[in-house]
Amino acid sequence: MIEIVPIDTPTLGDRSYFVTDGEVAFVVDPQRDIDRVLALAEERHAVILDVFETHIHNDYVTGGRALAQATGAAYHVNAADPVTFEHDAVSDGDIVDVGAWMRVRVLATPGHTFTHLAYVLEAQGRVPAVFTGGSLLYGSTGRPDLLGPAHTHDLVTAQYGSAHRLIRELPDDAEVFPTHGFGSFCSATQSGAEASTIGQEKRTNPALTLDEKDYVETLLAGLDAWPAYYAHMGPANSAGLEAPDLSEPRRADAAELRRRIEAGEWVVDLRTRTAFAAGHMAGTLNFGLDGGFATYLGWLVPWGTPLTLLGQTPEDVAAAQRELVRIGIDRPAASATGGPERWAGGEPLASFPRASFGELAAVRHHRPVVVLDVRRSHEWDDSHIDGALHIPLQDLSQRMDEVPGGEVWVHCQAGYRAAIAASFLAAAGRRVVAVDDEYDAGVRAGLPVVASAA
């Protein structure tokens, strides 16, 4: 009886896989915090013999090398990948026996990267599963543009060919287990599916239902920006980072926190946007743990900037650390727990109001306000409030001088990104209102909207 256990990392939109026959196991695309994998092996009394990497990841730091070192497992990486650590080089067509009952066949599936591999599980004369990494996803494929525009056309064409190779060589009932596609920016489009098979993808995936020209045009037209920290993931994964240090950061008092803010460092409040708006230490930035914390912090922070984490509890700080090591930010400069009164050391707390789109519609009848939309470009192109200023969140800190003076009402699609933007504006001394509401509510409230002709 083979068990396939997905290991979800929802904040990054990825899945790793732990596969066991009850005695031995292999792992596909492990995240950096390998204690989750080791706990599964211990619970199931299984020995991890092999670790498989589908590609040099762009969106997170792999735990593959660290897991192999911790368990003595063989670490399988494409022979064509220029890695600098010891590994077992594999190529298209290779077979790896995992214990007595499982074997893994290597399948070249370029497209997300040039050297991308899929791993086909074979057991007892059948093919129960294929681990597709960033090639064939649920209802989509991995995006082909992360290696730069010079390679995008070749990669998107290769991605189409790889998807067709998978359905040509694998049975319809083989289950598909992708690494990306659950919110990751490595996915060309997003799907809400939680499971699929080769046969199901054959019927519904655009890479398999459209001709090549239409697939290429449709996929490329839907691509948008990806997080800036991606630029650091390839080099980190090619070097093979060690297991992370998740020990508690040094504690900072109020005076140190103020010094760090005044020095231009990032002091990050991990509380919810509701709590932050109600009262926070002036100059702090809000990246709540209840949203895409690591994605947006990694996207916005100038790489190498010292980070100090403020959490209500030590567990909040530990959760943030775990998220950050997954994208290669290893050690916070300091931390503090408790609440904003303690962090501010007696100084007055800062705050700003939150509002709905209905309230924005009402206030525009009475006085002029700046409406700032911090969504991504494709969201703006689809539909936006007439008269709004568009600055994507990832560009805001560099374009703050483009925001006109006066009262700024900042919004996104659902409130999380608007709260981040509001914290930046408030830290810069601007008068800000965070719209904490679903964008569709703006239409229902009667706000004038400019919609795409499509």
CSV table of C-alpha atoms in Angstrom, one decimal:
chain,number,residue,atom,x,y,z
A,1,MET,CA,0.0,0.0,0.0
A,2,ILE,CA,1.7,3.2,-1.2
A,3,GLU,CA,0.8,6.4,0.7
A,4,ILE,CA,1.4,9.8,-0.9
A,5,VAL,CA,1.4,12.6,1.7
A,6,PRO,CA,1.3,16.2,0.4
A,7,ILE,CA,3.1,18.7,2.6
A,8,ASP,CA,1.4,22.0,2.0
A,9,THR,CA,3.1,25.4,2.2
A,10,PRO,CA,0.0,27.5,1.4
A,11,THR,CA,1.7,30.9,2.0
A,12,LEU,CA,4.0,30.2,-0.9
A,13,GLY,CA,1.5,28.2,-2.9
A,14,ASP,CA,3.6,25.1,-3.1
A,15,ARG,CA,3.4,21.4,-2.2
A,16,SER,CA,6.2,18.9,-1.4
A,17,TYR,CA,5.5,15.1,-1.3
A,18,PHE,CA,6.4,12.3,1.1
A,19,VAL,CA,5.9,8.9,-0.5
A,20,THR,CA,6.1,5.7,1.5
A,21,ASP,CA,5.4,2.0,1.1
A,22,GLY,CA,5.3,1.6,4.9
A,23,GLU,CA,9.0,0.8,5.2
A,24,VAL,CA,10.9,3.2,3.1
A,25,ALA,CA,10.1,6.6,1.6
A,26,PHE,CA,11.2,9.2,-0.9
A,27,VAL,CA,10.5,12.9,-1.0
A,28,VAL,CA,9.9,15.3,-3.9
A,29,ASP,CA,10.7,19.0,-3.8
A,30,PRO,CA,11.1,19.5,0.0
A,31,GLN,CA,10.8,22.9,1.5
A,32,ARG,CA,13.7,24.4,3.6
A,33,ASP,CA,12.1,23.5,7.0
A,34,ILE,CA,12.7,19.8,6.8
A,35,ASP,CA,11.5,19.1,10.3
A,36,ARG,CA,8.1,18.6,8.8
A,37,VAL,CA,9.4,15.8,6.6
A,38,LEU,CA,11.4,14.2,9.4
A,39,ALA,CA,8.3,14.2,11.6
A,40,LEU,CA,6.3,12.3,8.9
A,41,ALA,CA,9.0,9.7,8.5
A,42,GLU,CA,9.1,9.2,12.3
A,43,GLU,CA,5.3,8.9,12.6
A,44,ARG,CA,5.3,6.3,9.8
A,45,HIS,CA,8.5,4.5,10.9
A,46,ALA,CA,9.8,4.9,7.4
A,47,VAL,CA,13.4,5.4,6.3
A,48,ILE,CA,13.9,8.1,3.7
A,49,LEU,CA,16.1,6.7,1.0
A,50,ASP,CA,15.8,9.2,-1.8
A,51,VAL,CA,15.1,12.9,-2.4
A,52,PHE,CA,14.1,14.1,-5.8
A,53,GLU,CA,14.3,17.7,-7.1
A,54,THR,CA,12.2,18.5,-10.1
A,55,HIS,CA,14.0,21.7,-10.9
A,56,ILE,CA,16.1,24.6,-9.5
A,57,HIS,CA,13.3,26.4,-7.9
A,58,ASN,CA,12.6,30.1,-8.4
A,59,ASP,CA,10.1,30.7,-5.6
A,60,TYR,CA,11.6,29.0,-2.5
A,61,VAL,CA,14.8,27.6,-1.1
A,62,THR,CA,14.8,23.9,-1.3
A,63,GLY,CA,15.5,21.7,1.7
A,64,GLY,CA,16.7,18.9,-0.5
A,65,ARG,CA,20.4,19.0,0.3
A,66,ALA,CA,19.7,19.4,4.0
A,67,LEU,CA,17.2,16.5,4.1
A,68,ALA,CA,19.7,14.3,2.3
A,69,GLN,CA,22.4,15.2,4.7
A,70,ALA,CA,20.1,14.6,7.7
A,71,THR,CA,18.9,11.2,6.5
A,72,GLY,CA,21.7,9.8,4.4
A,73,ALA,CA,19.3,9.7,1.4
A,74,ALA,CA,20.5,10.0,-2.2
A,75,TYR,CA,19.8,13.5,-3.6
A,76,HIS,CA,18.7,13.3,-7.2
A,77,VAL,CA,19.2,16.4,-9.3
A,78,ASN,CA,19.3,16.9,-13.1
A,79,ALA,CA,22.8,16.1,-14.4
A,80,ALA,CA,22.5,19.3,-16.5
A,81,ASP,CA,22.0,21.6,-13.5
A,82,PRO,CA,25.1,23.5,-12.5
A,83,VAL,CA,24.9,22.8,-8.8
A,84,THR,CA,28.0,23.0,-6.6
A,85,PHE,CA,27.2,20.3,-4.0
A,86,GLU,CA,27.4,16.5,-3.9
A,87,HIS,CA,24.4,14.8,-5.5
A,88,ASP,CA,23.2,11.9,-7.6
A,89,ALA,CA,22.9,13.2,-11.2
A,90,VAL,CA,20.0,11.9,-13.1
A,91,SER,CA,18.8,12.3,-16.7
A,92,ASP,CA,15.8,11.4,-18.9
A,93,GLY,CA,15.0,7.7,-18.8
A,94,ASP,CA,16.9,6.9,-15.6
A,95,ILE,CA,15.3,4.5,-13.2
A,96,VAL,CA,15.7,4.7,-9.4
A,97,ASP,CA,14.6,1.8,-7.2
A,98,VAL,CA,13.3,2.9,-3.9
A,99,GLY,CA,13.1,-0.2,-1.7
A,100,ALA,CA,11.6,-3.4,-3.0
A,101,TRP,CA,8.2,-2.0,-4.2
A,102,MET,CA,8.7,1.4,-5.7
A,103,ARG,CA,10.7,2.7,-8.6
A,104,VAL,CA,10.9,6.2,-10.0
A,105,ARG,CA,11.4,6.9,-13.7
A,106,VAL,CA,12.9,10.2,-14.7
A,107,LEU,CA,11.2,12.2,-17.4
A,108,ALA,CA,12.6,15.3,-19.0
A,109,THR,CA,9.9,18.0,-19.1
A,110,PRO,CA,11.5,21.3,-20.0
A,111,GLY,CA,9.4,24.5,-20.0
A,112,HIS,CA,9.3,26.0,-16.5
A,113,THR,CA,13.1,25.7,-16.7
A,114,PHE,CA,15.3,24.2,-19.4
A,115,THR,CA,16.3,21.3,-17.2
A,116,HIS,CA,13.0,20.5,-15.6
A,117,LEU,CA,12.2,16.9,-14.7
A,118,ALA,CA,9.1,15.0,-13.8
A,119,TYR,CA,9.2,11.8,-11.7
A,120,VAL,CA,7.0,8.8,-12.6
A,121,LEU,CA,6.1,6.4,-9.8
A,122,GLU,CA,5.9,2.8,-10.9
A,123,ALA,CA,4.7,0.1,-8.5
A,124,GLN,CA,3.5,-3.5,-9.0
A,125,GLY,CA,3.3,-3.1,-12.7
A,126,ARG,CA,1.3,0.1,-12.8
A,127,VAL,CA,1.8,3.9,-12.8
A,128,PRO,CA,-0.2,5.3,-9.9
A,129,ALA,CA,1.3,8.8,-9.9
A,130,VAL,CA,3.6,11.4,-11.6
A,131,PHE,CA,5.2,14.3,-9.8
A,132,THR,CA,5.2,17.1,-12.2
A,133,GLY,CA,6.9,19.9,-10.3
A,134,GLY,CA,6.4,23.1,-12.4
A,135,SER,CA,5.4,21.4,-15.7
A,136,LEU,CA,1.8,20.1,-15.8
A,137,LEU,CA,-0.2,21.8,-13.1
A,138,TYR,CA,-3.9,21.5,-12.2
A,139,GLY,CA,-5.6,23.3,-15.1
A,140,SER,CA,-2.4,25.1,-16.1
A,141,THR,CA,1.4,24.9,-16.5
A,142,GLY,CA,4.3,26.5,-14.8
A,143,ARG,CA,5.2,29.9,-16.2
A,144,PRO,CA,8.0,30.0,-18.7
A,145,ASP,CA,9.3,33.6,-18.2
A,146,LEU,CA,11.2,33.4,-15.0
A,147,LEU,CA,14.6,32.9,-16.7
A,148,GLY,CA,14.1,36.2,-18.6
A,149,PRO,CA,12.5,37.4,-21.8
A,150,ALA,CA,15.3,36.0,-24.0
A,151,HIS,CA,14.3,32.5,-23.1
A,152,THR,CA,10.5,32.8,-22.7
A,153,HIS,CA,9.5,31.8,-26.3
A,154,ASP,CA,11.7,28.7,-26.3
A,155,LEU,CA,10.5,27.7,-22.8
A,156,VAL,CA,6.8,28.2,-23.5
A,157,THR,CA,7.1,26.0,-26.6
A,158,ALA,CA,9.0,23.4,-24.7
A,159,GLN,CA,6.3,23.5,-21.9
A,160,TYR,CA,3.6,22.7,-24.5
A,161,GLY,CA,5.7,19.8,-25.8
A,162,SER,CA,6.3,18.5,-22.2
A,163,ALA,CA,2.6,18.5,-21.4
A,164,HIS,CA,1.9,16.5,-24.4
A,165,ARG,CA,4.7,14.1,-23.7
A,166,LEU,CA,3.2,13.4,-20.2
A,167,ILE,CA,-0.2,12.5,-21.6
A,168,ARG,CA,1.3,10.5,-24.4
A,169,GLU,CA,3.5,8.3,-22.1
A,170,LEU,CA,1.3,8.0,-19.0
A,171,PRO,CA,-2.0,6.3,-18.4
A,172,ASP,CA,-5.2,8.3,-17.9
A,173,ASP,CA,-5.6,7.1,-14.3
A,174,ALA,CA,-2.2,8.3,-13.2
A,175,GLU,CA,-2.6,10.9,-10.5
A,176,VAL,CA,-0.9,14.2,-11.0
A,177,PHE,CA,1.1,15.8,-8.1
A,178,PRO,CA,2.5,19.2,-9.0
A,179,THR,CA,4.7,21.3,-6.8
A,180,HIS,CA,3.3,24.7,-8.0
A,181,GLY,CA,-0.2,25.9,-8.7
A,182,PHE,CA,-1.8,26.6,-5.3
A,183,GLY,CA,-1.1,30.3,-5.3
A,184,SER,CA,2.5,30.2,-6.3
A,185,PHE,CA,3.6,32.9,-8.7
A,186,CYS,CA,5.4,30.1,-10.6
A,187,SER,CA,2.0,29.1,-11.9
A,188,ALA,CA,0.9,30.7,-15.2
A,189,THR,CA,-2.7,30.7,-13.9
A,190,GLN,CA,-4.3,29.6,-10.7
A,191,SER,CA,-6.8,26.8,-10.2
A,192,GLY,CA,-8.8,25.8,-7.2
A,193,ALA,CA,-8.4,22.1,-7.9
A,194,GLU,CA,-7.0,19.9,-5.1
A,195,ALA,CA,-6.5,16.7,-7.2
A,196,SER,CA,-6.3,15.5,-10.8
A,197,THR,CA,-5.3,12.8,-13.1
A,198,ILE,CA,-3.6,12.6,-16.5
A,199,GLY,CA,-7.0,11.9,-18.1
A,200,GLN,CA,-8.7,14.9,-16.4
A,201,GLU,CA,-5.9,17.2,-17.5
A,202,LYS,CA,-6.2,15.9,-21.0
A,203,ARG,CA,-9.8,17.0,-21.0
A,204,THR,CA,-9.5,20.4,-19.3
A,205,ASN,CA,-5.9,21.8,-19.3
A,206,PRO,CA,-5.4,24.5,-21.9
A,207,ALA,CA,-2.0,23.1,-22.7
A,208,LEU,CA,-3.7,20.0,-23.9
A,209,THR,CA,-7.0,21.3,-25.3
A,210,LEU,CA,-5.7,24.3,-27.3
A,211,ASP,CA,-3.4,24.1,-30.3
A,212,GLU,CA,0.2,25.3,-29.7
A,213,LYS,CA,-0.3,28.8,-31.1
A,214,ASP,CA,-3.4,29.5,-29.0
A,215,TYR,CA,-1.8,28.0,-25.9
A,216,VAL,CA,1.3,30.2,-26.3
A,217,GLU,CA,-0.6,33.4,-26.9
A,218,THR,CA,-3.1,32.8,-24.1
A,219,LEU,CA,-0.5,31.9,-21.6
A,220,LEU,CA,1.8,34.8,-22.4
A,221,ALA,CA,-1.0,37.3,-22.3
A,222,GLY,CA,-1.9,36.3,-18.8
A,223,LEU,CA,1.6,36.7,-17.2
A,224,ASP,CA,2.3,39.5,-14.7
A,225,ALA,CA,5.0,40.5,-12.3
A,226,TRP,CA,6.6,38.0,-10.0
A,227,PRO,CA,8.2,38.6,-6.5
A,228,ALA,CA,11.6,40.3,-6.6
A,229,TYR,CA,13.1,37.8,-4.2
A,230,TYR,CA,12.8,35.1,-6.9
A,231,ALA,CA,16.1,36.5,-8.3
A,232,HIS,CA,17.9,35.2,-5.2
A,233,MET,CA,16.4,31.7,-5.2
A,234,GLY,CA,18.2,30.2,-8.2
A,235,PRO,CA,21.7,31.0,-6.9
A,236,ALA,CA,20.8,29.8,-3.4
A,237,ASN,CA,19.4,26.5,-4.7
A,238,SER,CA,22.4,26.0,-7.0
A,239,ALA,CA,24.7,26.4,-4.0
A,240,GLY,CA,22.6,24.1,-1.8
A,241,LEU,CA,21.9,25.9,1.5
A,242,GLU,CA,22.3,24.1,4.9
A,243,ALA,CA,19.4,23.5,7.3
A,244,PRO,CA,18.1,26.8,8.7
A,245,ASP,CA,18.6,28.1,12.2
A,246,LEU,CA,15.2,28.5,13.7
A,247,SER,CA,16.3,29.4,17.2
A,248,GLU,CA,14.7,32.4,18.9
A,249,PRO,CA,16.1,35.8,17.7
A,250,ARG,CA,17.6,38.2,20.2
A,251,ARG,CA,15.1,40.3,22.1
A,252,ALA,CA,15.1,44.1,21.6
A,253,ASP,CA,13.7,46.7,24.0
A,254,ALA,CA,11.8,49.9,23.0
A,255,ALA,CA,14.9,52.0,22.7
A,256,GLU,CA,16.5,49.6,20.3
A,257,LEU,CA,13.4,49.3,18.2
A,258,ARG,CA,13.3,53.1,17.9
A,259,ARG,CA,17.0,53.2,16.9
A,260,ARG,CA,16.4,50.6,14.2
A,261,ILE,CA,13.4,52.5,12.8
A,262,GLU,CA,15.4,55.7,12.7
A,263,ALA,CA,18.3,54.0,11.0
A,264,GLY,CA,16.0,53.0,8.2
A,265,GLU,CA,15.8,49.3,9.0
A,266,TRP,CA,12.5,47.4,8.7
A,267,VAL,CA,10.7,46.8,12.0
A,268,VAL,CA,7.8,44.5,11.0
A,269,ASP,CA,4.5,44.2,13.0
A,270,LEU,CA,3.1,40.7,12.4
A,271,ARG,CA,-0.3,41.3,13.8
A,272,THR,CA,-3.5,41.4,11.8
A,273,ARG,CA,-4.3,44.5,9.8
A,274,THR,CA,-7.2,45.3,12.1
A,275,ALA,CA,-5.0,45.3,15.2
A,276,PHE,CA,-2.3,47.3,13.4
A,277,ALA,CA,-4.6,50.0,12.2
A,278,ALA,CA,-6.1,50.4,15.7
A,279,GLY,CA,-2.7,51.1,17.2
A,280,HIS,CA,1.0,50.5,16.4
A,281,MET,CA,4.5,51.8,17.1
A,282,ALA,CA,5.1,54.7,14.7
A,283,GLY,CA,7.4,53.8,11.8
A,284,THR,CA,6.7,50.1,11.9
A,285,LEU,CA,5.4,48.2,8.8
A,286,ASN,CA,2.5,45.8,8.8
A,287,PHE,CA,2.9,42.3,7.2
A,288,GLY,CA,0.4,40.2,8.9
A,289,LEU,CA,0.9,36.5,9.4
A,290,ASP,CA,-2.7,35.9,8.3
A,291,GLY,CA,-1.9,36.6,4.6
A,292,GLY,CA,0.9,36.2,2.1
A,293,PHE,CA,3.5,37.3,4.7
A,294,ALA,CA,6.7,35.9,3.2
A,295,THR,CA,5.7,36.5,-0.4
A,296,TYR,CA,5.0,40.2,0.0
A,297,LEU,CA,7.8,40.9,2.5
A,298,GLY,CA,10.3,39.1,0.3
A,299,TRP,CA,9.0,41.0,-2.7
A,300,LEU,CA,9.2,44.5,-1.1
A,301,VAL,CA,12.2,44.4,1.3
A,302,PRO,CA,15.6,45.6,-0.2
A,303,TRP,CA,17.5,42.3,0.0
A,304,GLY,CA,19.9,42.3,3.0
A,305,THR,CA,18.0,44.9,5.0
A,306,PRO,CA,18.0,44.0,8.7
A,307,LEU,CA,14.6,42.8,9.8
A,308,THR,CA,13.1,43.0,13.3
A,309,LEU,CA,10.0,41.0,14.0
A,310,LEU,CA,7.2,42.2,16.4
A,311,GLY,CA,4.7,39.5,17.4
A,312,GLN,CA,2.1,39.2,20.1
A,313,THR,CA,3.7,35.9,21.2
A,314,PRO,CA,7.0,34.0,20.7
A,315,GLU,CA,5.0,31.6,18.6
A,316,ASP,CA,4.1,34.4,16.2
A,317,VAL,CA,7.8,35.3,15.8
A,318,ALA,CA,8.7,31.6,15.3
A,319,ALA,CA,6.1,31.2,12.6
A,320,ALA,CA,7.4,34.3,10.8
A,321,GLN,CA,11.0,32.9,11.0
A,322,ARG,CA,9.8,29.7,9.5
A,323,GLU,CA,8.2,31.5,6.6
A,324,LEU,CA,11.3,33.7,6.0
A,325,VAL,CA,13.9,30.9,5.9
A,326,ARG,CA,11.8,29.3,3.1
A,327,ILE,CA,12.8,32.3,0.9
A,328,GLY,CA,16.4,32.6,2.2
A,329,ILE,CA,16.0,35.3,4.9
A,330,ASP,CA,17.7,33.3,7.6
A,331,ARG,CA,18.2,35.4,10.8
A,332,PRO,CA,16.1,38.3,12.0
A,333,ALA,CA,18.2,41.1,13.5
A,334,ALA,CA,16.0,41.1,16.6
A,335,SER,CA,12.5,40.5,17.8
A,336,ALA,CA,10.0,41.7,20.5
A,337,THR,CA,6.8,40.2,21.8
A,338,GLY,CA,3.8,41.6,23.7
A,339,GLY,CA,2.0,44.5,22.2
A,340,PRO,CA,2.5,48.0,20.7
A,341,GLU,CA,2.4,49.8,24.1
A,342,ARG,CA,5.4,47.8,25.2
A,343,TRP,CA,7.2,48.2,21.9
A,344,ALA,CA,6.7,52.0,21.8
A,345,GLY,CA,8.0,52.3,25.4
A,346,GLY,CA,5.5,55.0,26.4
A,347,GLU,CA,5.5,56.9,23.2
A,348,PRO,CA,2.1,57.7,21.7
A,349,LEU,CA,0.8,55.0,19.4
A,350,ALA,CA,0.1,55.7,15.7
A,351,SER,CA,-3.2,54.6,14.1
A,352,PHE,CA,-5.2,55.1,10.9
A,353,PRO,CA,-8.9,54.4,10.0
A,354,ARG,CA,-10.2,51.4,8.1
A,355,ALA,CA,-13.2,51.7,5.8
A,356,SER,CA,-15.4,49.9,3.3
A,357,PHE,CA,-15.9,50.7,-0.4
A,358,GLY,CA,-19.3,51.9,0.5
A,359,GLU,CA,-17.8,54.5,2.8
A,360,LEU,CA,-15.3,55.5,0.0
A,361,ALA,CA,-18.3,56.0,-2.4
A,362,ALA,CA,-20.0,58.2,0.2
A,363,VAL,CA,-17.0,60.3,1.0
A,364,ARG,CA,-16.3,61.0,-2.6
A,365,HIS,CA,-19.6,62.9,-2.8
A,366,HIS,CA,-18.4,65.3,-0.1
A,367,ARG,CA,-14.7,66.0,-0.6
A,368,PRO,CA,-11.9,65.1,-2.9
A,369,VAL,CA,-9.7,62.2,-1.8
A,370,VAL,CA,-6.8,60.3,-3.5
A,371,VAL,CA,-7.8,56.7,-4.4
A,372,LEU,CA,-4.7,54.6,-4.6
A,373,ASP,CA,-5.0,51.1,-6.2
A,374,VAL,CA,-2.1,48.9,-5.3
A,375,ARG,CA,-3.2,45.7,-7.1
A,376,ARG,CA,-1.1,44.1,-9.8
A,377,SER,CA,-1.3,45.3,-13.4
A,378,HIS,CA,-3.5,42.6,-14.8
A,379,GLU,CA,-6.0,43.3,-12.0
A,380,TRP,CA,-6.0,47.0,-12.8
A,381,ASP,CA,-6.4,46.2,-16.6
A,382,ASP,CA,-9.4,44.0,-15.9
A,383,SER,CA,-11.2,46.7,-13.9
A,384,HIS,CA,-10.5,49.7,-11.8
A,385,ILE,CA,-12.2,52.6,-10.1
A,386,ASP,CA,-12.5,55.6,-12.4
A,387,GLY,CA,-10.1,58.3,-11.3
A,388,ALA,CA,-7.9,56.1,-9.1
A,389,LEU,CA,-4.1,56.2,-9.2
A,390,HIS,CA,-2.4,52.9,-9.9
A,391,ILE,CA,0.9,52.0,-8.2
A,392,PRO,CA,1.4,48.3,-7.7
A,393,LEU,CA,2.3,47.4,-4.1
A,394,GLN,CA,5.8,46.2,-5.1
A,395,ASP,CA,6.6,49.7,-6.6
A,396,LEU,CA,5.1,51.9,-3.9
A,397,SER,CA,8.1,52.5,-1.7
A,398,GLN,CA,10.0,53.7,-4.8
A,399,ARG,CA,7.2,55.8,-6.1
A,400,MET,CA,5.8,57.4,-3.0
A,401,ASP,CA,6.4,60.9,-4.4
A,402,GLU,CA,3.8,60.2,-7.1
A,403,VAL,CA,1.0,60.0,-4.5
A,404,PRO,CA,-0.6,63.4,-4.4
A,405,GLY,CA,-0.9,65.3,-1.2
A,406,GLY,CA,-4.0,65.0,1.0
A,407,GLU,CA,-6.0,62.1,2.3
A,408,VAL,CA,-5.2,58.8,0.6
A,409,TRP,CA,-7.7,55.9,0.5
A,410,VAL,CA,-5.7,52.8,-0.5
A,411,HIS,CA,-7.3,49.6,-1.7
A,412,CYS,CA,-6.4,46.2,-3.2
A,413,GLN,CA,-8.6,43.2,-4.0
A,414,ALA,CA,-9.4,42.1,-0.5
A,415,GLY,CA,-7.6,44.2,2.1
A,416,TYR,CA,-4.2,42.5,2.9
A,417,ARG,CA,-2.1,44.4,0.4
A,418,ALA,CA,-3.9,47.7,1.1
A,419,ALA,CA,-2.9,47.3,4.8
A,420,ILE,CA,0.8,46.8,3.8
A,421,ALA,CA,0.6,49.9,1.6
A,422,ALA,CA,-1.2,51.9,4.3
A,423,SER,CA,1.6,51.1,6.8
A,424,PHE,CA,4.2,52.4,4.4
A,425,LEU,CA,2.2,55.6,3.8
A,426,ALA,CA,1.6,56.1,7.5
A,427,ALA,CA,5.3,55.6,8.3
A,428,ALA,CA,6.0,58.3,5.7
A,429,GLY,CA,3.7,60.7,7.6
A,430,ARG,CA,0.8,60.5,5.1
A,431,ARG,CA,-2.9,60.8,6.1
A,432,VAL,CA,-4.2,57.4,5.0
A,433,VAL,CA,-7.4,55.3,5.1
A,434,ALA,CA,-7.1,51.6,4.5
A,435,VAL,CA,-10.0,50.1,2.5
A,436,ASP,CA,-10.5,46.7,4.1
A,437,ASP,CA,-13.1,45.3,1.8
A,438,GLU,CA,-13.6,43.1,-1.3
A,439,TYR,CA,-13.1,44.9,-4.6
A,440,ASP,CA,-16.5,43.7,-6.0
A,441,ALA,CA,-18.2,45.6,-3.1
A,442,GLY,CA,-17.0,48.8,-4.8
A,443,VAL,CA,-19.1,48.1,-7.8
A,444,ARG,CA,-22.1,47.3,-5.7
A,445,ALA,CA,-21.5,50.5,-3.8
A,446,GLY,CA,-21.9,52.5,-7.0
A,447,LEU,CA,-18.3,53.5,-7.5
A,448,PRO,CA,-17.6,54.3,-11.2
A,449,VAL,CA,-15.5,51.5,-12.7
A,450,VAL,CA,-13.5,51.3,-15.9
A,451,ALA,CA,-13.7,47.8,-17.1
A,452,SER,CA,-11.6,46.0,-19.8
A,453,ALA,CA,-13.2,45.7,-23.2
A,454,ALA,CA,-12.5,42.0,-23.0
